[in-house]
């Protein structure tokens, strides 16, 4: 859903005829709340039992992708990753038909992987990368990963996982006058320092580390505010009670309410154990919040400048996160300055640079396809 507005803008370009093929209508049971304003095809496939447990994502079998590609006869195919059937099928189709493809990549080498997954990736991915006519990456970690696997730096462009940054910032500014009211609605007291995280309540998000870090910080005014739902809710409540940490569970909030929660907060924290990017970081920085992020969060290497708008800490390092929260919790002026810097940094991560990068990559790739066909 985060990419749909970007695709809408690309589809509006005069010389681009865009069709977006979605491998599934829903991923991990998440609700689709975005109405695409671009040509879209939703594939219907059978889920492979046990795939999510082994692969860490769903793997729908969608052979209809072949018929869609045959029908559309594309000049270029932009393939999102390589770990689902639809992407693998699209690469194979392009190689057989000599149609250029551009890879769109989120993953990076900070993501923890089992040894067998690493071996497979090292054996298969470099060939897919080297044959690509271009590569679009979400940030610097993905860029480093692609160069390590043989991509030419010249062919790599940034296609961000992002939001409408100016619109988010403007909404935050409008809501600022209601900050006291919004904090009260969440259950915050006037002198509380709200440490907010927006995430599914699952182990990979490192929310248990956040609770432990607040406890270890020694700053009694820190309150953990979680916006999200998931199976770890009860465990987090028990952990917070054990460590005498105030925990406010806001549940899964609609977009409008999420913006209100950012405005009510004082610090944004995301201590994920695995996070290819983390679009919530874009949202938090657009709303002017200082950051505490784990180094496994992809956005932490582009939207966080340590010592300027927050702190980047090792994954599962409770002491380091506690130190960062203690520093921010004890200095309101530092939080303000870091928040202002957050908005400056994220200003360059709006939609337009990504739209330009996508169109440039497709034009260049399609040109290679034309040259290949004329030989």
XYZ file of N, CA and C in Angstrom, residues 223-342:
360
model
N 7.442 6.740 29.078
C 6.271 5.882 28.911
C 6.321 5.285 27.506
N 6.153 3.984 27.404
C 6.153 3.317 26.096
C 4.742 3.352 25.521
N 4.614 3.889 24.303
C 3.332 3.933 23.597
C 3.470 3.090 22.337
N 2.662 2.046 22.219
C 2.742 1.155 21.060
C 1.468 1.266 20.231
N 1.628 1.561 18.949
C 0.513 1.565 18.008
C 0.668 0.342 17.116
N -0.199 -0.613 17.291
C -0.111 -1.848 16.519
C -0.825 -2.975 17.235
N -1.007 -4.065 16.528
C -1.662 -5.237 17.088
C -0.833 -6.467 16.751
N -1.039 -7.531 17.516
C -0.305 -8.754 17.226
C -0.277 -9.708 18.400
N 0.280 -10.890 18.188
C 0.227 -11.958 19.199
C 1.068 -11.698 20.441
N 1.983 -10.711 20.409
C 2.845 -10.457 21.560
C 2.236 -9.487 22.567
N 1.011 -9.081 22.387
C 0.412 -8.072 23.261
C 0.467 -8.474 24.735
N -0.026 -9.669 25.051
C -0.061 -10.097 26.451
C 1.341 -10.236 27.030
N 2.267 -10.779 26.248
C 3.642 -10.949 26.718
C 4.288 -9.595 27.019
N 4.006 -8.591 26.195
C 4.562 -7.256 26.421
C 3.953 -6.615 27.660
N 2.672 -6.829 27.856
C 2.027 -6.309 29.068
C 2.653 -6.930 30.319
N 2.890 -8.223 30.276
C 3.500 -8.910 31.420
C 4.926 -8.425 31.656
N 5.681 -8.240 30.571
C 7.059 -7.774 30.692
C 7.106 -6.362 31.282
N 6.223 -5.492 30.826
C 6.177 -4.125 31.342
C 5.831 -4.118 32.825
N 4.877 -4.945 33.207
C 4.505 -5.016 34.621
C 5.664 -5.538 35.465
N 6.385 -6.512 34.944
C 7.520 -7.090 35.659
C 8.595 -6.048 35.913
N 8.824 -5.164 34.934
C 9.895 -4.164 35.048
C 9.382 -2.793 35.494
N 8.116 -2.729 35.880
C 7.518 -1.488 36.361
C 7.640 -0.369 35.318
N 7.330 -0.709 34.073
C 7.341 0.253 32.967
C 5.899 0.557 32.572
N 5.577 1.836 32.441
C 4.240 2.202 31.974
C 4.141 1.932 30.482
N 3.153 1.155 30.105
C 2.952 0.740 28.718
C 1.540 1.092 28.307
N 1.418 1.899 27.254
C 0.114 2.269 26.714
C -0.038 1.627 25.345
N -1.032 0.769 25.217
C -1.264 0.044 23.975
C -2.413 0.709 23.225
N -2.072 1.394 22.148
C -3.076 2.154 21.392
C -3.822 1.287 20.389
N -3.346 0.065 20.142
C -3.970 -0.798 19.152
C -3.595 -0.381 17.742
N -4.226 -1.031 16.778
C -3.950 -0.721 15.373
C -4.749 0.514 14.988
N -4.050 1.586 14.635
C -4.698 2.867 14.375
C -4.846 3.129 12.887
N -5.956 3.743 12.464
C -6.061 4.197 11.076
C -5.071 5.325 10.838
N -4.834 5.627 9.554
C -3.808 6.604 9.189
C -3.978 7.919 9.936
N -5.204 8.437 10.002
C -5.427 9.737 10.638
C -5.006 9.712 12.104
N -5.316 8.604 12.794
C -4.990 8.500 14.211
C -3.493 8.291 14.431
N -2.822 7.636 13.481
C -1.376 7.441 13.622
C -0.668 8.795 13.630
N -1.072 9.691 12.730
C -0.475 11.024 12.701
C -0.691 11.740 14.026
N -1.853 11.582 14.615
C -2.129 12.196 15.921
C -1.199 11.629 16.993
N -0.943 10.321 16.927
C -0.066 9.695 17.923
C 1.364 10.193 17.792
N 1.834 10.388 16.543
C 3.180 10.943 16.364
C 3.277 12.330 17.009
N 2.271 13.144 16.823
C 2.290 14.507 17.371
C 2.264 14.467 18.895
N 1.601 13.484 19.464
C 1.532 13.360 20.916
C 2.832 12.840 21.522
N 3.671 12.209 20.708
C 4.881 11.555 21.218
C 6.037 12.535 21.360
N 7.076 12.083 22.086
C 8.298 12.869 22.281
C 9.502 12.247 21.584
N 9.513 10.918 21.467
C 10.624 10.173 20.869
C 10.022 9.034 20.057
N 10.641 8.713 18.926
C 10.218 7.538 18.163
C 11.309 6.487 18.239
N 10.917 5.249 18.550
C 11.888 4.156 18.660
C 11.422 2.965 17.833
N 12.363 2.356 17.113
C 12.106 1.117 16.377
C 13.367 0.264 16.506
N 13.300 -0.783 17.311
C 14.471 -1.593 17.635
C 14.366 -2.976 17.003
N 13.917 -3.013 15.762
C 13.638 -4.283 15.084
C 14.874 -5.156 14.950
N 14.629 -6.461 14.999
C 15.681 -7.447 14.730
C 15.812 -7.681 13.226
N 14.752 -7.412 12.510
C 14.756 -7.533 11.046
C 13.794 -6.499 10.494
N 14.285 -5.586 9.652
C 13.455 -4.519 9.103
C 14.110 -4.004 7.821
N 13.716 -4.539 6.649
C 14.362 -4.104 5.409
C 14.389 -2.588 5.243
N 13.317 -1.911 5.612
C 13.329 -0.447 5.579
C 12.673 0.121 6.838
N 11.331 0.177 6.889
C 10.622 0.746 8.026
C 10.018 2.094 7.679
N 8.903 2.080 6.928
C 8.292 3.326 6.464
C 7.810 4.187 7.623
N 7.538 3.564 8.765
C 7.109 4.351 9.926
C 8.187 5.358 10.337
N 9.448 5.076 10.003
C 10.522 6.034 10.302
C 10.343 7.287 9.452
N 9.961 7.119 8.189
C 9.667 8.277 7.335
C 8.559 9.118 7.959
N 7.514 8.450 8.434
C 6.392 9.162 9.035
C 6.835 9.929 10.280
N 7.591 9.264 11.141
C 8.015 9.882 12.400
C 8.926 11.078 12.155
N 9.846 10.950 11.201
C 10.746 12.072 10.917
C 9.980 13.232 10.274
N 9.010 12.927 9.418
C 8.197 13.981 8.818
C 7.415 14.742 9.872
N 7.101 14.074 10.985
C 6.384 14.709 12.084
C 7.326 15.360 13.099
N 8.644 15.302 12.837
C 9.594 16.019 13.664
C 9.965 15.348 14.968
N 10.120 14.032 14.945
C 10.498 13.311 16.157
C 11.969 12.899 16.128
N 12.649 12.945 17.275
C 13.983 12.350 17.375
C 13.871 10.839 17.360
N 14.943 10.153 16.944
C 14.877 8.721 16.676
C 15.834 7.919 17.548
N 15.391 6.705 17.896
C 16.270 5.672 18.437
C 15.958 4.418 17.627
N 16.910 3.998 16.782
C 16.673 2.886 15.864
C 17.771 1.850 15.990
N 17.400 0.582 15.795
C 18.419 -0.462 15.746
C 19.108 -0.416 14.391
N 20.329 -0.905 14.348
C 21.099 -0.880 13.103
C 20.533 -1.826 12.054
N 19.613 -2.714 12.421
C 18.982 -3.608 11.451
C 17.810 -2.954 10.735
N 17.432 -1.754 11.134
C 16.381 -1.013 10.441
C 17.005 -0.316 9.238
N 16.548 -0.673 8.041
C 17.155 -0.099 6.839
C 17.153 1.418 6.845
N 16.047 2.021 7.264
C 15.935 3.477 7.263
C 16.914 4.146 8.209
N 17.436 3.393 9.178
C 18.372 3.968 10.151
C 19.665 4.426 9.514
N 19.950 3.948 8.301
C 21.205 4.287 7.629
C 21.030 5.402 6.602
N 19.803 5.910 6.477
C 19.543 7.011 5.555
C 18.809 8.173 6.220
N 17.883 7.874 7.104
C 17.064 8.914 7.724
C 17.530 9.271 9.130
N 18.553 8.612 9.628
C 19.107 8.920 10.948
C 20.586 9.256 10.793
N 20.960 10.424 11.266
C 22.364 10.816 11.338
C 22.729 10.852 12.819
N 23.494 9.856 13.299
C 23.781 9.786 14.733
C 24.336 11.095 15.280
N 23.760 11.522 16.395
C 24.186 12.764 17.019
C 23.544 14.004 16.437
N 22.774 13.842 15.332
C 22.095 14.988 14.731
C 20.583 14.911 14.887
N 20.014 13.715 14.700
C 18.570 13.587 14.914
C 18.206 12.317 15.671
N 19.206 11.678 16.285
C 18.904 10.501 17.079
C 20.101 9.610 17.280
N 19.808 8.350 17.645
C 20.850 7.392 17.973
C 20.560 6.064 17.278
N 21.610 5.478 16.698
C 21.521 4.143 16.107
C 22.231 3.180 17.040
N 21.545 2.091 17.421
C 22.091 1.190 18.431
C 22.151 -0.235 17.889
N 23.068 -1.056 18.395
C 23.118 -2.458 17.967
C 21.816 -3.175 18.313
N 21.467 -4.141 17.489
C 20.229 -4.874 17.723
C 20.316 -5.641 19.035
N 19.230 -5.635 19.800
C 19.108 -6.326 21.085
C 20.078 -5.819 22.145
N 20.625 -4.624 21.949
C 21.537 -4.045 22.951
C 20.712 -3.148 23.873
N 20.247 -3.738 24.962
C 19.384 -3.014 25.893
C 20.118 -1.826 26.500
N 21.378 -2.016 26.857
C 22.140 -0.943 27.511
C 22.307 0.259 26.588
N 22.639 0.012 25.315
C 22.821 1.113 24.375
C 21.511 1.863 24.144
N 20.419 1.125 23.992
C 19.116 1.774 23.814
C 18.729 2.553 25.063
N 19.024 1.999 26.232
C 18.724 2.693 27.486
C 19.494 3.997 27.590
N 20.760 3.985 27.208
C 21.569 5.207 27.231
C 20.966 6.272 26.322
N 20.572 5.865 25.116
C 19.984 6.816 24.162
C 18.693 7.412 24.712
N 17.853 6.573 25.285
C 16.585 7.056 25.835
C 16.807 7.941 27.054
N 17.824 7.613 27.841
C 18.143 8.442 29.010
C 18.574 9.847 28.573
N 19.407 9.917 27.545
C 19.881 11.212 27.057
C 18.717 12.035 26.515
N 17.888 11.419 25.681
C 16.758 12.147 25.106
C 15.718 12.486 26.164
N 15.491 11.560 27.072
C 14.494 11.803 28.113
C 14.851 12.946 29.037
N 16.133 13.179 29.222
C 16.561 14.200 30.162
C 16.816 15.558 29.565
N 16.556 15.745 28.265
C 16.919 17.010 27.624
C 15.854 17.398 26.592
N 14.916 18.227 27.007
C 13.828 18.640 26.121
C 14.345 19.454 24.946
N 15.369 20.279 25.173
C 15.911 21.090 24.085
C 16.576 20.206 23.030
N 17.265 19.143 23.480
C 17.881 18.209 22.538
C 16.816 17.517 21.712
N 15.725 17.118 22.342
C 14.635 16.483 21.592
C 14.094 17.437 20.534
N 13.952 18.695 20.871
C 13.447 19.672 19.913
C 14.411 19.825 18.739
N 15.704 19.972 19.026
C 16.688 20.165 17.958
C 16.802 18.930 17.081
N 16.812 17.772 17.699
C 16.862 16.529 16.920
C 15.612 16.397 16.043
N 14.450 16.772 16.585
C 13.213 16.690 15.810
C 13.226 17.603 14.601
N 13.758 18.815 14.775
C 13.868 19.737 13.648
C 14.801 19.173 12.579
N 15.886 18.563 13.025
C 16.832 17.977 12.064
C 16.203 16.790 11.341
N 15.362 16.030 12.024
C 14.661 14.920 11.375
C 13.870 15.414 10.173
